[in-house]
PDB file of N, CA and C in Angstrom:
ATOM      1  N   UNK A1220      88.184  79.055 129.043  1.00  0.00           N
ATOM      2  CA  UNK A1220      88.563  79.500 127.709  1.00  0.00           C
ATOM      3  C   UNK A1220      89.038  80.950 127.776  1.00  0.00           C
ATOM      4  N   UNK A1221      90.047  81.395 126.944  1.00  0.00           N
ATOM      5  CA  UNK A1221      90.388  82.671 127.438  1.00  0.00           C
ATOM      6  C   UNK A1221      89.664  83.210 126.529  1.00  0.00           C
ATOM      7  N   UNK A1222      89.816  84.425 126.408  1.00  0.00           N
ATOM      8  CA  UNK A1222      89.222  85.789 125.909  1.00  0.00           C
ATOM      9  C   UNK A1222      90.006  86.537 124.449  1.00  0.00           C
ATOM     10  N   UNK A1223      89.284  86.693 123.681  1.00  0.00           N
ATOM     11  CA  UNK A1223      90.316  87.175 122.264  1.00  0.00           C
ATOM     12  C   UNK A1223      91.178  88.316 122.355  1.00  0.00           C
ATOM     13  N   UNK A1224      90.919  89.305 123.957  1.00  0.00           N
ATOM     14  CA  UNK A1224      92.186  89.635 124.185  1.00  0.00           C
ATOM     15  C   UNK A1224      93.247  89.108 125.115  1.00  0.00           C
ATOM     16  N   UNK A1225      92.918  87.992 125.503  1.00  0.00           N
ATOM     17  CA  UNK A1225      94.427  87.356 126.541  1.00  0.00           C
ATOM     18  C   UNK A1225      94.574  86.597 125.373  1.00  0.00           C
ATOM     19  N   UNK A1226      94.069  85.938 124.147  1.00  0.00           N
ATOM     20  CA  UNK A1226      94.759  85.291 122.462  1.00  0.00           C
ATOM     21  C   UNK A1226      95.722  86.067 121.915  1.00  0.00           C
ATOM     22  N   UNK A1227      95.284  87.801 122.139  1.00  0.00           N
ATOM     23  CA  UNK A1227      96.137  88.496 121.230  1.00  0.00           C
ATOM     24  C   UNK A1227      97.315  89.220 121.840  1.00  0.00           C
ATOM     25  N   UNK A1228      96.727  88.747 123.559  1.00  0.00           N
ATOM     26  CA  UNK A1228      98.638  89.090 124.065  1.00  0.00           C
ATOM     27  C   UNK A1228      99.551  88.035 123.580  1.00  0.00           C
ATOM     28  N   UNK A1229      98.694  86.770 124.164  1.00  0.00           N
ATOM     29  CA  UNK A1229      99.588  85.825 123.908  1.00  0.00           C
ATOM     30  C   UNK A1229     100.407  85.595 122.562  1.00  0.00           C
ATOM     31  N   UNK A1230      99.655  85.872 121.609  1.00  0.00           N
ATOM     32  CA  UNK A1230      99.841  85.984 120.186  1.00  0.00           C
ATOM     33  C   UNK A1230     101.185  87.307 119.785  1.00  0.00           C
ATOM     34  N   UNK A1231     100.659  88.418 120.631  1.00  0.00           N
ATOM     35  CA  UNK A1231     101.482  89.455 120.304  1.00  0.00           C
ATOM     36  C   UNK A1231     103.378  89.082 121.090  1.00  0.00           C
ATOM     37  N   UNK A1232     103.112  88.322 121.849  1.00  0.00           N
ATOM     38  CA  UNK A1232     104.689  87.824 122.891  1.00  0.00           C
ATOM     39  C   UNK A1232     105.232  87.046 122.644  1.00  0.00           C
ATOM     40  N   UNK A1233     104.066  86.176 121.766  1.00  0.00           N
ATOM     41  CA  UNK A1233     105.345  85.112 120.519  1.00  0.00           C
ATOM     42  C   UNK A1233     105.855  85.427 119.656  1.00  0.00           C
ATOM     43  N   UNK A1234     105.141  86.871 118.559  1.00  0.00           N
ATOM     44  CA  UNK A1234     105.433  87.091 117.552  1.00  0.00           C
ATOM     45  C   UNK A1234     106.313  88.229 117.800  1.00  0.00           C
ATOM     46  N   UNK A1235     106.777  88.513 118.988  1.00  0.00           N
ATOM     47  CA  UNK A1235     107.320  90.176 118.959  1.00  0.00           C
ATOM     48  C   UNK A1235     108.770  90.506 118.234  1.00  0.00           C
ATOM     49  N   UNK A1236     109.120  89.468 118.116  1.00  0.00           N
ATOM     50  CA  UNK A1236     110.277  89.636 117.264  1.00  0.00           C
ATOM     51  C   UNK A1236     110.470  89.626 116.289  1.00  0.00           C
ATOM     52  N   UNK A1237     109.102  89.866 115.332  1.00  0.00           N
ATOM     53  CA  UNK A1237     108.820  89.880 113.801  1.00  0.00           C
ATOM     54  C   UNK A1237     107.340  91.372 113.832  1.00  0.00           C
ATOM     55  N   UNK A1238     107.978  92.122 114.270  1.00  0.00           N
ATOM     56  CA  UNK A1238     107.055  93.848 114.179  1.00  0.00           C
ATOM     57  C   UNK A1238     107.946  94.409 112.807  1.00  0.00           C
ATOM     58  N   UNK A1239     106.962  94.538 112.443  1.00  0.00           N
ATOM     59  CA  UNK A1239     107.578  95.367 110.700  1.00  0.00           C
ATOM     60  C   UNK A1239     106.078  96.194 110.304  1.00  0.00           C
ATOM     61  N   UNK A1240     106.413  97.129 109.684  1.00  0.00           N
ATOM     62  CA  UNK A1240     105.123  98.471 108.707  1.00  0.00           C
ATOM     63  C   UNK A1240     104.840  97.273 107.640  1.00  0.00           C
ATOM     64  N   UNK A1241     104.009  97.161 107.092  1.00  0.00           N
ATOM     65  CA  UNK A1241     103.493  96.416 105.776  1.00  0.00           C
ATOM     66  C   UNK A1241     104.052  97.154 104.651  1.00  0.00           C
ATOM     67  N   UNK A1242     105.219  95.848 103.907  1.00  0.00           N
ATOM     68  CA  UNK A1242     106.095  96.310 103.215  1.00  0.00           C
ATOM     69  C   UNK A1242     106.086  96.017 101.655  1.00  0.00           C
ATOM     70  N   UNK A1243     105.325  94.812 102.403  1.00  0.00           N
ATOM     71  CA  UNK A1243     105.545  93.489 101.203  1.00  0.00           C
ATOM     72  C   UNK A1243     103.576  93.122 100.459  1.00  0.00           C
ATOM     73  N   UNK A1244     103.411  92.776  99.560  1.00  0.00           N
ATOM     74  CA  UNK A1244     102.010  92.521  99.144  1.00  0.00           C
ATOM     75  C   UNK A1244     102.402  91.220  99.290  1.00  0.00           C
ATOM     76  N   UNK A1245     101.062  90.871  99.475  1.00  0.00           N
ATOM     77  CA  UNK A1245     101.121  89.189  99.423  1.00  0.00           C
ATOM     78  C   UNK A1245     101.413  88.683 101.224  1.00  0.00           C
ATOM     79  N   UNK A1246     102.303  89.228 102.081  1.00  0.00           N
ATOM     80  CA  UNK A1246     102.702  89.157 103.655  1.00  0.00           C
ATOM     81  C   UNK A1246     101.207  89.390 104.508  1.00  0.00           C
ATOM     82  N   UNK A1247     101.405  88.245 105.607  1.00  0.00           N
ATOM     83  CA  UNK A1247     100.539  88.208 106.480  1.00  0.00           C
ATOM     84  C   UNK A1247     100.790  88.980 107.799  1.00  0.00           C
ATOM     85  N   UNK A1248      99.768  89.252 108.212  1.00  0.00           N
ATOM     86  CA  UNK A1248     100.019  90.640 109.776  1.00  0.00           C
ATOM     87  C   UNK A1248      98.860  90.164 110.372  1.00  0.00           C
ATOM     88  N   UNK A1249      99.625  90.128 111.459  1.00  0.00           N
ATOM     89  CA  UNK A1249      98.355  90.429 112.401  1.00  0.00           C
ATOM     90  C   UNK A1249      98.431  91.896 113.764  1.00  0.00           C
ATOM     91  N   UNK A1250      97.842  92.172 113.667  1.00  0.00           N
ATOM     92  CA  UNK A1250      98.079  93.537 114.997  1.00  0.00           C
ATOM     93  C   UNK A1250      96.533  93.690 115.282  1.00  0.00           C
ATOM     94  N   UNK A1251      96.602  95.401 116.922  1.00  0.00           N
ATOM     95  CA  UNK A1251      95.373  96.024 117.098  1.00  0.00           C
ATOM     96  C   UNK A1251      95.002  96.869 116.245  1.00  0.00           C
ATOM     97  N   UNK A1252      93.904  97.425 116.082  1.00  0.00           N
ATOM     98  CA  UNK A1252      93.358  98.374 114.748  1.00  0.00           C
ATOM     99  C   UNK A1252      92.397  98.933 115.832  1.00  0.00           C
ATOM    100  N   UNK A1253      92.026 100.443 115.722  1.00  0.00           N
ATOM    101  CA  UNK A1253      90.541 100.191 116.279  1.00  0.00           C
ATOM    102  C   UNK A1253      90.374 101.827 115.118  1.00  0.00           C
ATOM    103  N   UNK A1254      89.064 101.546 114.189  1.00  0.00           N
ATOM    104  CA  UNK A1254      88.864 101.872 113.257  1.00  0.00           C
ATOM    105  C   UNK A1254      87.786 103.408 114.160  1.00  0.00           C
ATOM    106  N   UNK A1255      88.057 104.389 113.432  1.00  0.00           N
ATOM    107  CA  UNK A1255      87.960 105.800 113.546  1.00  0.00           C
ATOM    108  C   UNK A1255      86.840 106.258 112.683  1.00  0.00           C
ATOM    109  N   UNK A1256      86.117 105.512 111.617  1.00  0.00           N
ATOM    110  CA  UNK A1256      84.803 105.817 111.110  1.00  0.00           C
ATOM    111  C   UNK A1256      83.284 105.600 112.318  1.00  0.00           C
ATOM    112  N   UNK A1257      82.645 106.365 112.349  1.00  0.00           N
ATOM    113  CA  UNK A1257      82.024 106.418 113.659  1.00  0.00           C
ATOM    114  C   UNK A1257      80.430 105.331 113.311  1.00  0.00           C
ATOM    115  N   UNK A1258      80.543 104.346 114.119  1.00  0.00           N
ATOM    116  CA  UNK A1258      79.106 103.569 113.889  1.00  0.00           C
ATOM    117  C   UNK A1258      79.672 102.021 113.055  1.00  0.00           C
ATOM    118  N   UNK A1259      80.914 102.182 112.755  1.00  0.00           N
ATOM    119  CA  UNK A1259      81.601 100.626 111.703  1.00  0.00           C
ATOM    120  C   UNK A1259      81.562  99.383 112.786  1.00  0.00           C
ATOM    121  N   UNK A1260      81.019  98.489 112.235  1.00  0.00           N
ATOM    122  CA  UNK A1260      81.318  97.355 112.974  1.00  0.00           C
ATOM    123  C   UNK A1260      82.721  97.078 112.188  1.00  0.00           C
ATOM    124  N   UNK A1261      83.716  96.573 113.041  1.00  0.00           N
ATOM    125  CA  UNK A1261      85.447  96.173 112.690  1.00  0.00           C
ATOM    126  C   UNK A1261      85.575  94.994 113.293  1.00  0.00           C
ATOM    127  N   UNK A1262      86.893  94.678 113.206  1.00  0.00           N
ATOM    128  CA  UNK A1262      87.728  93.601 114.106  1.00  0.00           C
ATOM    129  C   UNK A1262      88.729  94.430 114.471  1.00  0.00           C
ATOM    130  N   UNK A1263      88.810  94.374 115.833  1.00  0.00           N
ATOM    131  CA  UNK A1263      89.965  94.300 116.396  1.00  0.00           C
ATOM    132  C   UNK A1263      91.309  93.723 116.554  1.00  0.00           C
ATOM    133  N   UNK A1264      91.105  92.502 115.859  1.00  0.00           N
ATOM    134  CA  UNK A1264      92.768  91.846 116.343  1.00  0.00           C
ATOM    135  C   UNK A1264      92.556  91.551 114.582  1.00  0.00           C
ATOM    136  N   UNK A1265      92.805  92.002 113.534  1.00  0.00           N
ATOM    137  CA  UNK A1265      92.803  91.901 112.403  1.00  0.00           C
ATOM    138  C   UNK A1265      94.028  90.456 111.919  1.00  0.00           C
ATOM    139  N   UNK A1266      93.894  89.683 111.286  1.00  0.00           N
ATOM    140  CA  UNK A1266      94.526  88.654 110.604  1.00  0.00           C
ATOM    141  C   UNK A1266      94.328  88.592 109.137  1.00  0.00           C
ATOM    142  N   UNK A1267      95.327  89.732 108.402  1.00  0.00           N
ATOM    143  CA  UNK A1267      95.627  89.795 107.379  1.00  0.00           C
ATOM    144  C   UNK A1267      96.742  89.786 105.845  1.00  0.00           C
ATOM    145  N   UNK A1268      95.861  89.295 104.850  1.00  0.00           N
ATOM    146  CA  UNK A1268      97.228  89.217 103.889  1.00  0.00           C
ATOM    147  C   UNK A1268      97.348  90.556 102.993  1.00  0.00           C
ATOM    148  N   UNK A1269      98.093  91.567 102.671  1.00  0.00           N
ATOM    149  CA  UNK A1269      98.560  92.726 102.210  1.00  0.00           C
ATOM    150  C   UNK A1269      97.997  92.475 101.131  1.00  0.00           C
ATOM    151  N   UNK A1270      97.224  93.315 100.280  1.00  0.00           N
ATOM    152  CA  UNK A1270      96.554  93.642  98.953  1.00  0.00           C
ATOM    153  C   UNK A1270      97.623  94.616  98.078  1.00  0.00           C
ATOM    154  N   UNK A1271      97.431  95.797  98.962  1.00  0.00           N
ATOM    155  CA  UNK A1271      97.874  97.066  98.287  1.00  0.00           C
ATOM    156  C   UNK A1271      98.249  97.868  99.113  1.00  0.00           C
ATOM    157  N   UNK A1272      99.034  98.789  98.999  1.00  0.00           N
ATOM    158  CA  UNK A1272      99.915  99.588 100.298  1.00  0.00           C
ATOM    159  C   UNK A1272      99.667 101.245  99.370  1.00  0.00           C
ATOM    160  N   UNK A1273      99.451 101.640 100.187  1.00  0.00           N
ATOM    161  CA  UNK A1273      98.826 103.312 100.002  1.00  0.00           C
ATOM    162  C   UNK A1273      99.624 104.037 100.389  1.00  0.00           C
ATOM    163  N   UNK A1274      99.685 105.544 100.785  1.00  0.00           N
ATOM    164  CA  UNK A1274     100.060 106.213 100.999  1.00  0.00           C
ATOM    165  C   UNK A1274      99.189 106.554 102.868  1.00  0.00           C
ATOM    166  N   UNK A1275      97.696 106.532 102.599  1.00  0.00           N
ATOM    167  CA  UNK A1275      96.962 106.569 104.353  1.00  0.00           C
ATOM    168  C   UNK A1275      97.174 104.943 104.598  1.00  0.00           C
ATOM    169  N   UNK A1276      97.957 104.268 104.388  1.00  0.00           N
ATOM    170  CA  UNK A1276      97.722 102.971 105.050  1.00  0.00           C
ATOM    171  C   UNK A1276      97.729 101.645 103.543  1.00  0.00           C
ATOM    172  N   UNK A1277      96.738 100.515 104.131  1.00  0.00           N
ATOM    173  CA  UNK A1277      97.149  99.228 103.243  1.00  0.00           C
ATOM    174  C   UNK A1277      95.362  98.931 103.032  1.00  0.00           C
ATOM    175  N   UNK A1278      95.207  98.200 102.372  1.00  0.00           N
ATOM    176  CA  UNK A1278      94.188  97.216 102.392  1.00  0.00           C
ATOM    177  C   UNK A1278      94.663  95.512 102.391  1.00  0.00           C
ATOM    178  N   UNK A1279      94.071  94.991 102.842  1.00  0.00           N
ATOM    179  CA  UNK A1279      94.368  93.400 103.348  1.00  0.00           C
ATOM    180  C   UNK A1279      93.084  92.985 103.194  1.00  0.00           C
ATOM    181  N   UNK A1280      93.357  92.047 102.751  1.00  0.00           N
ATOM    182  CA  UNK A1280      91.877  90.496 102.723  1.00  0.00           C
ATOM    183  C   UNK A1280      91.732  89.901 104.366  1.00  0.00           C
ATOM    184  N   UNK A1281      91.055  90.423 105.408  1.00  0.00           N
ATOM    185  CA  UNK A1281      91.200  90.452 106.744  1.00  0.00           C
ATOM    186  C   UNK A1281      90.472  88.557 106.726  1.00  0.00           C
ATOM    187  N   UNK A1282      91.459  87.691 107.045  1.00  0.00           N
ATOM    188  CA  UNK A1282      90.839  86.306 106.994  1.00  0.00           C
ATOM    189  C   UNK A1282      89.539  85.993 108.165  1.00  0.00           C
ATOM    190  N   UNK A1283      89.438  86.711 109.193  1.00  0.00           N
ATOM    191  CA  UNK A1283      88.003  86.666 110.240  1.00  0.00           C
ATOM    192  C   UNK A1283      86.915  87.072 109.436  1.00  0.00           C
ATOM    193  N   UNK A1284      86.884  88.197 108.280  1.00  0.00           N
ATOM    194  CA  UNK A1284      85.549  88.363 107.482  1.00  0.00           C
ATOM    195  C   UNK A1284      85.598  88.171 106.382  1.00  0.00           C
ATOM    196  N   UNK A1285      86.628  87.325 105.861  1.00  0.00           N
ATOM    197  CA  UNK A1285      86.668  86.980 104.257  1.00  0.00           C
ATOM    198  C   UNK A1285      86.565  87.519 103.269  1.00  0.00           C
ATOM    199  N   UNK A1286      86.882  88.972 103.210  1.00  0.00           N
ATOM    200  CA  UNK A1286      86.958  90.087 102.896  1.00  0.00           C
ATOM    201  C   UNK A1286      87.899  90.910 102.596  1.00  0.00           C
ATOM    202  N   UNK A1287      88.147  91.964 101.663  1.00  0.00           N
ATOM    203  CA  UNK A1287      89.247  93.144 101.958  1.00  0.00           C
ATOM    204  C   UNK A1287      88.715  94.246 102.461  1.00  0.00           C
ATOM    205  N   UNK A1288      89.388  94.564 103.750  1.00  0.00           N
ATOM    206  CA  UNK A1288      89.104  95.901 103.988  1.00  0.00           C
ATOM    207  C   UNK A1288      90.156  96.947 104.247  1.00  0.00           C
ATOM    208  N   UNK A1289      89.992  98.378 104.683  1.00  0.00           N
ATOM    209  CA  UNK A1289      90.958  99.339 104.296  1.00  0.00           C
ATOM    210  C   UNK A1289      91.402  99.251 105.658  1.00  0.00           C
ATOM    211  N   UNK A1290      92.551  99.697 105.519  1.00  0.00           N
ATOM    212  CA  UNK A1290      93.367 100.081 107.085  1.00  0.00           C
ATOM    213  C   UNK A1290      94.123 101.188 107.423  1.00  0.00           C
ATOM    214  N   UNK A1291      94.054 102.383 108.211  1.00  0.00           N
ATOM    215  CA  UNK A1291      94.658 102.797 108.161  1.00  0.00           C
ATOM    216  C   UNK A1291      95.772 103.442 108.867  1.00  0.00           C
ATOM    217  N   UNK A1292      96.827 103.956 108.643  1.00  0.00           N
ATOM    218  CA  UNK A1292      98.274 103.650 109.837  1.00  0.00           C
ATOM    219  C   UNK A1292      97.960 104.774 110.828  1.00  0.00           C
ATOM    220  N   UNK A1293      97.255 105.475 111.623  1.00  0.00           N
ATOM    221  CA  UNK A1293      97.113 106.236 112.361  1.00  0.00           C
ATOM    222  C   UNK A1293      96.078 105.216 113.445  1.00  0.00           C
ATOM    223  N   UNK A1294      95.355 104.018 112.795  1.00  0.00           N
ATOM    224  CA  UNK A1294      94.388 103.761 113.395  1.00  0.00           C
ATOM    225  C   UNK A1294      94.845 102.432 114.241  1.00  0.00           C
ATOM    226  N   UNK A1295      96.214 102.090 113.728  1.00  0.00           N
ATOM    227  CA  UNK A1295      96.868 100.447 113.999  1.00  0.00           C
ATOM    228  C   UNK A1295      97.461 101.015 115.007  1.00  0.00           C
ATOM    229  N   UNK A1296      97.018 100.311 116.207  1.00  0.00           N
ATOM    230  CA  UNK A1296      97.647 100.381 117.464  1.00  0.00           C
ATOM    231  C   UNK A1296      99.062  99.591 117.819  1.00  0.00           C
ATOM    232  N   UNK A1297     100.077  99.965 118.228  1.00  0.00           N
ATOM    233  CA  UNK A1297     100.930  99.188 118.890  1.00  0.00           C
ATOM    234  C   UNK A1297     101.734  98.636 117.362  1.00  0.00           C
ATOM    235  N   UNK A1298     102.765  97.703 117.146  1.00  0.00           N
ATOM    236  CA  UNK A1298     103.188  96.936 116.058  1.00  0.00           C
ATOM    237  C   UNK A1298     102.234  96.400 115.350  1.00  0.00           C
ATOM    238  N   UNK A1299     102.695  95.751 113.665  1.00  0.00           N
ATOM    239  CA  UNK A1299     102.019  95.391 113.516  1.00  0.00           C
ATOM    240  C   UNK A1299     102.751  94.054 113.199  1.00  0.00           C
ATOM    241  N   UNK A1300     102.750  92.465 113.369  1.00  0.00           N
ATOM    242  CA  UNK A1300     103.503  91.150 113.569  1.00  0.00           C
ATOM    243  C   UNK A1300     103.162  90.891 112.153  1.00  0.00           C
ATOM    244  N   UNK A1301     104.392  90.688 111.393  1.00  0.00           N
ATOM    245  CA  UNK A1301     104.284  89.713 110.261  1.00  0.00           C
ATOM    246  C   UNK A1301     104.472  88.340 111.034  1.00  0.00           C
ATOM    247  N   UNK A1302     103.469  87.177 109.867  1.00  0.00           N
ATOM    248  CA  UNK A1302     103.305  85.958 110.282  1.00  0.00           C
ATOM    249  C   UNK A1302     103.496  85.262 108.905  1.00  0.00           C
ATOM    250  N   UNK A1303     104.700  83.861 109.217  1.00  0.00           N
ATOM    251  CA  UNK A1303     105.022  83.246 108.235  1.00  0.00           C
ATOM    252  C   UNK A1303     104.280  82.269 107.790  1.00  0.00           C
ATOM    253  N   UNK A1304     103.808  81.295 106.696  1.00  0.00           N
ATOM    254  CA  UNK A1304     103.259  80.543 106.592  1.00  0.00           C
ATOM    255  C   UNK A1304     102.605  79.674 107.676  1.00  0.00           C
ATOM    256  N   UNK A1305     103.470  79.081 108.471  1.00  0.00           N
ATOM    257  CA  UNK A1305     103.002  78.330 109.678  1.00  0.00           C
ATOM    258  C   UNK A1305     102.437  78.822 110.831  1.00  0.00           C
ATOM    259  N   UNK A1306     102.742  79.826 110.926  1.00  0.00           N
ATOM    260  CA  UNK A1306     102.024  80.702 112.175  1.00  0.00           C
ATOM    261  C   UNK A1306     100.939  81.269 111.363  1.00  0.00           C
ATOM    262  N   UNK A1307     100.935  81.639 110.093  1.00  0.00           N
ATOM    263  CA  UNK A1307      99.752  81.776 109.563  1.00  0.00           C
ATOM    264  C   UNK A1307      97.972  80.828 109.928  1.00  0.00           C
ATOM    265  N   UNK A1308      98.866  79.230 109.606  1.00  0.00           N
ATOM    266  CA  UNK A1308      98.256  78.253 109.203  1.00  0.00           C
ATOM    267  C   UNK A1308      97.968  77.685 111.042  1.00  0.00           C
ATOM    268  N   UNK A1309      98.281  78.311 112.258  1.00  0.00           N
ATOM    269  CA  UNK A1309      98.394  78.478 113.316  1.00  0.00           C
ATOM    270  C   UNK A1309      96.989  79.118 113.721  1.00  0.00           C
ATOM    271  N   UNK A1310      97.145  80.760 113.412  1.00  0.00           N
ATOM    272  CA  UNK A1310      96.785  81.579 114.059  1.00  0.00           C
ATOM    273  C   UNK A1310      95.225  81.633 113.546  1.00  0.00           C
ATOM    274  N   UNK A1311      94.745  80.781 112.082  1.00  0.00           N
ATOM    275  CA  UNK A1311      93.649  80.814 111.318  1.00  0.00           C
ATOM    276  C   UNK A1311      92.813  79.732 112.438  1.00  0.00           C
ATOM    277  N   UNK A1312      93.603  78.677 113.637  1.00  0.00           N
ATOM    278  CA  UNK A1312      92.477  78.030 114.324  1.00  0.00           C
ATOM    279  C   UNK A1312      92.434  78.576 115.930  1.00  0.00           C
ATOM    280  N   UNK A1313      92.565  79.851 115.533  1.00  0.00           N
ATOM    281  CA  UNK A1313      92.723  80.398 117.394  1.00  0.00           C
ATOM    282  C   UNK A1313      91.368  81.248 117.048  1.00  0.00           C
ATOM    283  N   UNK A1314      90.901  81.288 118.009  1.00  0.00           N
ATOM    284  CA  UNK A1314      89.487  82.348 118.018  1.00  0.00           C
ATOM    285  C   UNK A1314      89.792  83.645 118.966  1.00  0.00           C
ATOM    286  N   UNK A1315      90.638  84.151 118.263  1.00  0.00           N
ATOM    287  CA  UNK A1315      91.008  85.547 118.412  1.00  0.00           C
ATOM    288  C   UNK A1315      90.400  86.908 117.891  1.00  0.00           C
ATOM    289  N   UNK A1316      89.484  86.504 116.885  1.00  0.00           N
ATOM    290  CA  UNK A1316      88.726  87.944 116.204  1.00  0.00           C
ATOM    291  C   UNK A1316      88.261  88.540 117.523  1.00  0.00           C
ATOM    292  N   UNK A1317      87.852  90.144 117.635  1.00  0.00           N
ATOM    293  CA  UNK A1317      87.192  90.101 118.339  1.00  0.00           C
ATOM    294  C   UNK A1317      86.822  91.845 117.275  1.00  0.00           C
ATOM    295  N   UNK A1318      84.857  91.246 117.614  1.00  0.00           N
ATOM    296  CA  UNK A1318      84.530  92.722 116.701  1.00  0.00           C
ATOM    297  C   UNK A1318      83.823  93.761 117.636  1.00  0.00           C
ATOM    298  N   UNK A1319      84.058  94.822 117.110  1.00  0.00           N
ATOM    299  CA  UNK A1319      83.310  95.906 117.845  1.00  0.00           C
ATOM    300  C   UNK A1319      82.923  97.165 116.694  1.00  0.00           C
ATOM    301  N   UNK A1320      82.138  98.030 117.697  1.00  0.00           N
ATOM    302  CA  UNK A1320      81.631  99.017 117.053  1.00  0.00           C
ATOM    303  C   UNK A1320      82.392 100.671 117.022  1.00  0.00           C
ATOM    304  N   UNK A1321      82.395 101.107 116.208  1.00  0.00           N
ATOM    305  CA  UNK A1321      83.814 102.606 116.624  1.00  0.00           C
ATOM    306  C   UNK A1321      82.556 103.637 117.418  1.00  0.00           C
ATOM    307  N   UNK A1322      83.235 104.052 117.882  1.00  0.00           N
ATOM    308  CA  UNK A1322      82.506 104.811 118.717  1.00  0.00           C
ATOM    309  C   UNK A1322      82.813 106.591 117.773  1.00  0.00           C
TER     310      UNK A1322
END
């Protein structure tokens, strides 16, 4: 079984031709994040739908914790992949979360 980071290369080399900033509310993303509050348990490979778009970043309903949480653009590593309905409805049965703690 691979590992939720050989999911999110693989994931990141299909989708690379759809890297866009979160533009749109309502649009799904997936990218790396690694969150800068010290002691947060996060996700790393975040799979989210756009809430609200800020000025430090977005908030998204992150579908691994069923939840909205904040994001912010200094902290998103690398692109971030919009995902269309079907790759949406794809990427919701891959076990790609992977959580950690910020150091």
């Amino acid at each position: 079984m691979k590992s939720p980071d050989d999911l999110m290369m693989d994931i990141m080399e299909t989708l690379n031709d759809t890297e866009y900033a979160p533009d749109s509310i309502g649009a799904y993303y997936t990218f790396i994040y690694q969150a800068k509050t010290p002691a947060l348990l996060y996700d790393e490979h975040p799979l989210v739908q756009v809430v609200d778009i800020t000025s430090w970043g977005f908030k998204g309903f992150n579908y691994h914790w069923n939840m909205v949480r904040n994001y912010t653009f200094p902290e998103i590593i690398g692109p971030m992949y919009r995902v269309n309905a079907e790759e949406f409805a794809t990427l919701r049965a891959i076990p790609y979360k992977k959580l950690r703690v910020s150091g």
